Amino acid sequence: MKAIIPVAGVGTRLRPHTFSHPKVLLNVAGKPIIGHIMDKLIAAGIDEAIVIVGYLGNMVEEWLRKNYSIRFTFVNQTEMLGLAHAIWMCKPHVNPDEPVFIILGDTIFEVDLQPVLQSGISTLGVHEVEDPRRFGVAVTEHGNIIKLVEKPDEPVSKLAIVGLYFIKNAGSLFSSIDYVIENGIRTKGEYQLTDALQLMIERKEPFTTFPVSGWYDCGKPETLLSTNETLLQKKHTTGSYPGCIINNPVFIAENASVENAIIGPNATIGEHAVVSDAIIRDSIIGNGAKVSSIMINNSIIGNSASIGGSPHEINIGDCSEIRLR
């Protein structure tokens, strides 16, 4: 079973971190985003991945080859023309008679994929949302998808397509994408995978849905931190450190140096990071970062960054109020 993983996006909403690192290599709960994805795919039996890279793609390729031994094919998307175009570039590497599983590279999920990959028909992962205008949505009838709409202006369905697509017949998918591109069919200025899938439905390809209850967005700083918190609650490290108070859940890399600090809750400390005389909660500290003499909350500190403060001495009277920034 092959997986197609598009990771060519620039990640503008996560700048400045994505100026030097691709979004999928940002650390969440002790592991890059794409590491969480790969672990799930391999556990479900995926043994080959086609990774669509672009911006800083060499870093993605290097990290994946270093950390995973499955077969990889890397496809370079030089023009950002939409998700359907990205998938279309993988056509030479996919047998048209085989199924394929597509997962967006910024989607961390909690779902048992084995039943999905054994489905007899195509099926899309969905999650019910209150505001569907940011997503492609699925309109269903008697359990089957009858219509897909990309980022609807009017709420036609609350079932958001979360970026997990099992396509039973890859040839049918690529035939529909061919039609979308050859006929210049664009939505919101791009070739959308939703439009190609809708064409498959119109051509009588059966589609159903499967629920994805655990679906974690990593596209913005606030959602990255929220995902970090959620994942830490499911799995965190334990240990003692000199002069430290650890308020779980936290992740502290084995080779990080932490002393005289209060860590957590919901804090991730990356590899070779150095933390001293600091209070850190609800934050992600990158690999090799140095943090000292400061309190950090709801923050993301990049790899090899250095941040520190200095102590204050205050003598104030009754009923006073002071804020130090």
Coordinates of C-alpha atoms in Angstrom, one line a residue:
M1 CA 0.0 0.0 0.0
K2 CA 1.4 3.4 -1.0
A3 CA 0.8 6.7 0.8
I4 CA 1.0 10.1 -0.9
I5 CA 2.0 12.8 1.5
P6 CA 2.0 16.4 0.2
V7 CA 4.4 18.6 2.2
A8 CA 5.3 21.3 -0.3
G9 CA 3.6 24.2 1.5
V10 CA 5.6 27.2 2.7
G11 CA 3.8 27.5 6.0
T12 CA 3.5 31.3 6.0
R13 CA 1.2 31.3 9.1
L14 CA 4.0 29.7 11.2
R15 CA 6.7 32.3 10.4
P16 CA 9.3 33.1 11.6
H17 CA 9.8 29.4 12.3
T18 CA 9.2 28.3 8.7
F19 CA 11.8 30.7 7.3
S20 CA 14.5 28.1 8.3
H21 CA 12.5 24.9 8.7
P22 CA 9.7 23.3 6.7
K23 CA 6.4 23.2 8.7
V24 CA 6.3 19.4 8.9
L25 CA 9.6 19.4 10.8
L26 CA 8.4 21.6 13.6
N27 CA 8.5 19.8 16.9
V28 CA 5.2 18.8 18.6
A29 CA 5.3 16.8 21.8
G30 CA 8.8 15.7 21.2
K31 CA 8.6 14.8 17.5
P32 CA 8.3 16.6 14.2
I33 CA 4.8 16.8 12.8
I34 CA 5.6 14.4 10.0
G35 CA 7.1 11.9 12.5
H36 CA 3.7 11.5 14.1
I37 CA 2.2 10.9 10.7
M38 CA 4.8 8.3 9.6
D39 CA 4.4 6.4 12.8
K40 CA 0.7 6.0 12.2
L41 CA 1.1 5.0 8.6
I42 CA 3.7 2.4 9.3
A43 CA 1.7 0.9 12.1
A44 CA -1.2 0.5 9.7
G45 CA 0.9 -1.4 7.2
I46 CA 2.0 1.3 4.8
D47 CA 5.4 0.3 3.3
E48 CA 5.9 2.9 0.6
A49 CA 5.5 6.7 0.6
I50 CA 5.5 9.3 -2.2
V51 CA 6.3 12.6 -0.6
I52 CA 5.6 15.8 -2.5
V53 CA 8.2 18.4 -1.5
G54 CA 8.9 21.9 -2.4
Y55 CA 10.1 24.6 0.0
L56 CA 13.1 23.3 1.9
G57 CA 12.3 19.9 0.6
N58 CA 15.8 18.6 1.0
M59 CA 15.5 18.9 4.8
V60 CA 12.3 16.8 4.7
E61 CA 13.9 14.2 2.6
E62 CA 17.0 14.0 4.8
W63 CA 15.0 13.7 8.0
L64 CA 12.7 11.0 6.6
R65 CA 15.5 8.9 5.2
K66 CA 17.4 9.1 8.4
N67 CA 14.5 8.1 10.6
Y68 CA 12.5 5.6 8.6
S69 CA 13.5 2.6 6.5
I70 CA 10.4 2.2 4.2
R71 CA 10.7 3.0 0.5
F72 CA 10.4 6.7 -0.3
T73 CA 9.9 8.5 -3.6
F74 CA 10.2 12.3 -3.5
V75 CA 8.4 14.5 -6.0
N76 CA 9.3 18.1 -6.3
Q77 CA 6.4 20.6 -6.8
T78 CA 7.9 23.8 -8.2
E79 CA 4.6 25.5 -8.7
M80 CA 2.0 25.8 -6.0
L81 CA -1.1 25.2 -8.2
G82 CA -3.3 23.4 -5.7
L83 CA -3.6 20.0 -4.0
A84 CA -5.0 18.3 -7.1
H85 CA -1.9 19.4 -9.1
A86 CA 0.4 18.1 -6.3
I87 CA -1.3 14.7 -6.4
W88 CA -1.3 14.7 -10.2
M89 CA 2.5 14.9 -10.2
C90 CA 2.7 11.5 -8.5
K91 CA 0.9 9.8 -11.4
P92 CA 4.1 8.2 -12.9
H93 CA 4.8 6.5 -9.5
V94 CA 1.4 4.9 -8.9
N95 CA -0.1 1.8 -10.5
P96 CA -3.6 2.8 -11.8
D97 CA -5.0 -0.6 -10.7
E98 CA -4.0 -0.2 -7.1
P99 CA -5.5 1.7 -4.1
V100 CA -3.7 4.7 -2.7
F101 CA -3.9 6.5 0.6
I102 CA -3.5 10.3 0.7
I103 CA -2.7 12.2 3.9
L104 CA -2.0 15.9 4.2
G105 CA 1.4 16.5 5.8
D106 CA 0.1 18.9 8.5
T107 CA -2.6 16.6 9.8
I108 CA -1.9 14.7 13.0
F109 CA -4.7 12.3 13.7
E110 CA -6.0 9.6 16.0
V111 CA -7.8 6.9 14.1
D112 CA -7.3 3.2 13.5
L113 CA -6.3 3.1 9.8
Q114 CA -6.3 -0.6 9.3
P115 CA -10.0 -0.9 8.7
V116 CA -9.8 2.1 6.4
L117 CA -7.1 0.6 4.3
Q118 CA -9.1 -2.6 3.9
S119 CA -12.2 -0.8 2.7
G120 CA -13.9 -2.2 -0.4
I121 CA -14.7 1.3 -1.6
S122 CA -13.1 4.8 -1.5
T123 CA -13.6 6.6 1.8
L124 CA -12.7 10.0 3.2
G125 CA -12.0 10.9 6.8
V126 CA -14.4 13.5 8.2
H127 CA -14.8 15.5 11.4
E128 CA -17.8 17.5 12.4
V129 CA -17.1 21.3 12.8
E130 CA -19.2 24.3 13.7
D131 CA -17.8 26.5 11.0
P132 CA -17.2 24.6 7.7
R133 CA -16.2 27.6 5.6
R134 CA -12.4 26.9 6.1
F135 CA -12.7 23.3 4.8
G136 CA -13.9 21.1 2.0
V137 CA -17.0 19.4 3.2
A138 CA -18.9 16.2 2.4
V139 CA -22.6 16.0 1.9
T140 CA -23.9 12.5 2.7
E141 CA -27.1 10.5 2.1
H142 CA -27.6 7.0 3.6
G143 CA -23.9 6.9 4.6
N144 CA -22.7 7.6 1.0
I145 CA -21.1 10.9 -0.2
I146 CA -23.3 12.6 -2.8
K147 CA -21.5 15.9 -3.1
L148 CA -18.2 17.5 -2.1
V149 CA -17.9 21.3 -1.7
E150 CA -14.6 23.2 -1.2
K151 CA -14.8 25.9 1.4
P152 CA -18.5 26.6 1.1
D153 CA -19.8 30.2 1.5
E154 CA -23.0 28.7 2.8
P155 CA -23.1 25.8 5.4
V156 CA -24.2 22.8 3.3
S157 CA -22.6 20.3 5.7
K158 CA -20.6 20.3 8.9
L159 CA -18.6 17.2 7.9
A160 CA -15.2 18.7 7.2
I161 CA -12.8 16.6 5.1
V162 CA -9.8 16.4 7.3
G163 CA -7.1 15.4 4.9
L164 CA -7.3 11.5 5.0
Y165 CA -8.3 10.0 1.6
F166 CA -8.4 6.3 0.8
I167 CA -8.9 5.9 -2.9
K168 CA -9.7 2.4 -4.0
N169 CA -8.9 3.0 -7.7
A170 CA -5.9 5.3 -8.3
G171 CA -6.6 5.2 -12.1
S172 CA -10.0 6.7 -11.6
L173 CA -8.5 9.5 -9.4
F174 CA -5.8 10.4 -11.9
S175 CA -8.3 10.4 -14.8
S176 CA -10.5 12.9 -12.9
I177 CA -7.5 15.1 -12.1
D178 CA -6.4 15.0 -15.7
Y179 CA -9.9 16.3 -16.7
V180 CA -9.8 19.1 -14.0
I181 CA -6.3 20.3 -15.2
E182 CA -7.0 20.0 -18.9
N183 CA -10.2 22.0 -18.6
G184 CA -8.8 24.6 -16.3
I185 CA -11.2 23.9 -13.5
R186 CA -10.1 25.9 -10.5
T187 CA -11.7 26.8 -7.2
K188 CA -10.3 29.7 -5.2
G189 CA -7.7 30.0 -7.9
E190 CA -6.3 26.5 -7.5
Y191 CA -6.8 23.0 -8.8
Q192 CA -8.6 21.4 -5.9
L193 CA -8.6 17.7 -5.0
T194 CA -12.2 18.2 -3.9
D195 CA -13.2 19.0 -7.5
A196 CA -11.5 15.9 -8.8
L197 CA -13.2 13.7 -6.2
Q198 CA -16.5 15.3 -7.0
L199 CA -16.0 14.4 -10.6
M200 CA -15.3 10.8 -9.5
I201 CA -18.7 10.8 -7.7
E202 CA -20.5 12.2 -10.7
R203 CA -18.9 9.3 -12.7
K204 CA -20.6 6.9 -10.2
E205 CA -17.5 6.1 -8.2
P206 CA -18.9 5.1 -4.7
F207 CA -17.6 7.0 -1.7
T208 CA -18.3 6.8 2.0
T209 CA -16.8 8.5 5.1
F210 CA -15.1 7.4 8.3
P211 CA -15.0 9.4 11.5
V212 CA -11.8 11.0 12.7
S213 CA -12.4 12.0 16.3
G214 CA -8.8 13.0 17.0
W215 CA -7.8 15.6 14.4
Y216 CA -5.1 18.1 15.3
D217 CA -4.3 21.1 13.3
C218 CA -0.7 22.4 13.2
G219 CA -1.1 25.3 10.8
K220 CA -0.9 28.3 13.2
P221 CA 1.1 29.0 16.4
E222 CA -2.0 28.8 18.6
T223 CA -3.1 25.4 17.0
L224 CA 0.4 24.1 17.2
L225 CA 0.5 24.7 20.9
S226 CA -3.0 23.3 21.4
T227 CA -1.9 20.1 19.5
N228 CA 1.2 20.0 21.7
E229 CA -1.0 20.1 24.8
T230 CA -3.4 17.4 23.5
L231 CA -0.6 15.0 22.5
L232 CA 1.3 15.4 25.8
Q233 CA -1.8 14.4 27.7
K234 CA -1.8 11.1 25.8
K235 CA 2.0 10.5 26.2
H236 CA 4.6 12.3 28.2
T237 CA 8.0 11.7 29.7
T238 CA 8.8 11.2 33.4
G239 CA 12.0 11.8 35.3
S240 CA 13.7 14.0 37.8
Y241 CA 16.1 16.9 37.3
P242 CA 18.3 18.8 39.7
G243 CA 16.5 21.6 41.5
C244 CA 13.4 21.2 39.2
I245 CA 9.7 20.9 39.6
I246 CA 8.0 19.0 36.8
N247 CA 4.3 19.6 36.3
N248 CA 3.2 16.9 33.9
P249 CA 2.4 16.5 31.2
V250 CA 5.7 17.4 29.6
F251 CA 8.2 16.1 27.1
I252 CA 11.8 16.6 27.9
A253 CA 14.4 15.1 25.5
E254 CA 16.8 12.6 27.1
N255 CA 19.8 14.8 26.0
A256 CA 18.3 18.1 27.1
S257 CA 19.9 19.9 30.1
V258 CA 17.3 21.1 32.7
E259 CA 18.2 22.5 36.1
N260 CA 16.7 24.9 38.7
A261 CA 13.5 25.3 36.7
I262 CA 9.7 24.8 36.8
I263 CA 8.7 22.9 33.7
G264 CA 5.1 22.4 32.7
P265 CA 2.3 21.7 32.3
N266 CA 2.2 21.3 28.6
A267 CA 5.8 22.0 27.8
T268 CA 8.0 20.3 25.3
I269 CA 11.8 20.6 25.6
G270 CA 13.7 19.6 22.5
E271 CA 16.9 17.7 22.0
H272 CA 20.1 19.3 23.3
A273 CA 18.1 22.2 24.7
V274 CA 19.5 23.9 27.8
V275 CA 17.1 25.3 30.4
S276 CA 18.1 26.9 33.7
D277 CA 16.5 29.2 36.3
A278 CA 13.4 29.4 34.2
I279 CA 9.6 28.8 34.4
I280 CA 8.2 27.2 31.2
R281 CA 4.6 26.2 30.6
D282 CA 2.3 25.7 27.6
S283 CA 5.3 26.2 25.3
I284 CA 7.6 24.4 22.8
I285 CA 11.4 24.8 23.2
G286 CA 13.2 23.8 20.0
N287 CA 16.3 21.6 19.6
G288 CA 19.5 23.2 20.8
A289 CA 17.7 26.3 22.2
K290 CA 18.9 28.0 25.4
V291 CA 16.5 29.4 27.9
S292 CA 17.6 31.0 31.2
S293 CA 16.3 33.4 33.9
I294 CA 12.9 33.9 32.4
M295 CA 9.3 32.9 32.6
I296 CA 7.8 31.6 29.3
N297 CA 4.1 30.9 28.6
N298 CA 2.2 30.1 25.4
S299 CA 5.5 30.5 23.4
I300 CA 7.4 28.7 20.6
I301 CA 11.2 29.0 20.8
G302 CA 12.9 27.9 17.6
N303 CA 15.9 25.6 17.2
S304 CA 19.2 27.0 18.5
A305 CA 17.5 30.2 19.6
S306 CA 18.7 31.8 22.8
I307 CA 16.5 33.7 25.2
G308 CA 17.2 35.0 28.7
G309 CA 16.2 37.6 31.2
S310 CA 17.5 39.2 34.4
P311 CA 16.1 39.2 37.9
H312 CA 14.2 42.2 39.2
E313 CA 14.4 43.7 42.7
I314 CA 11.2 45.4 43.8
N315 CA 10.1 47.2 47.0
I316 CA 6.5 48.3 46.8
G317 CA 3.8 49.3 49.4
D318 CA 0.3 48.1 50.2
C319 CA -2.4 48.0 47.5
S320 CA 0.2 48.5 44.7
E321 CA 0.0 47.0 41.2
I322 CA 2.9 46.6 38.9
R323 CA 3.5 44.8 35.6
L324 CA 6.9 43.8 34.3
R325 CA 7.2 43.1 30.6

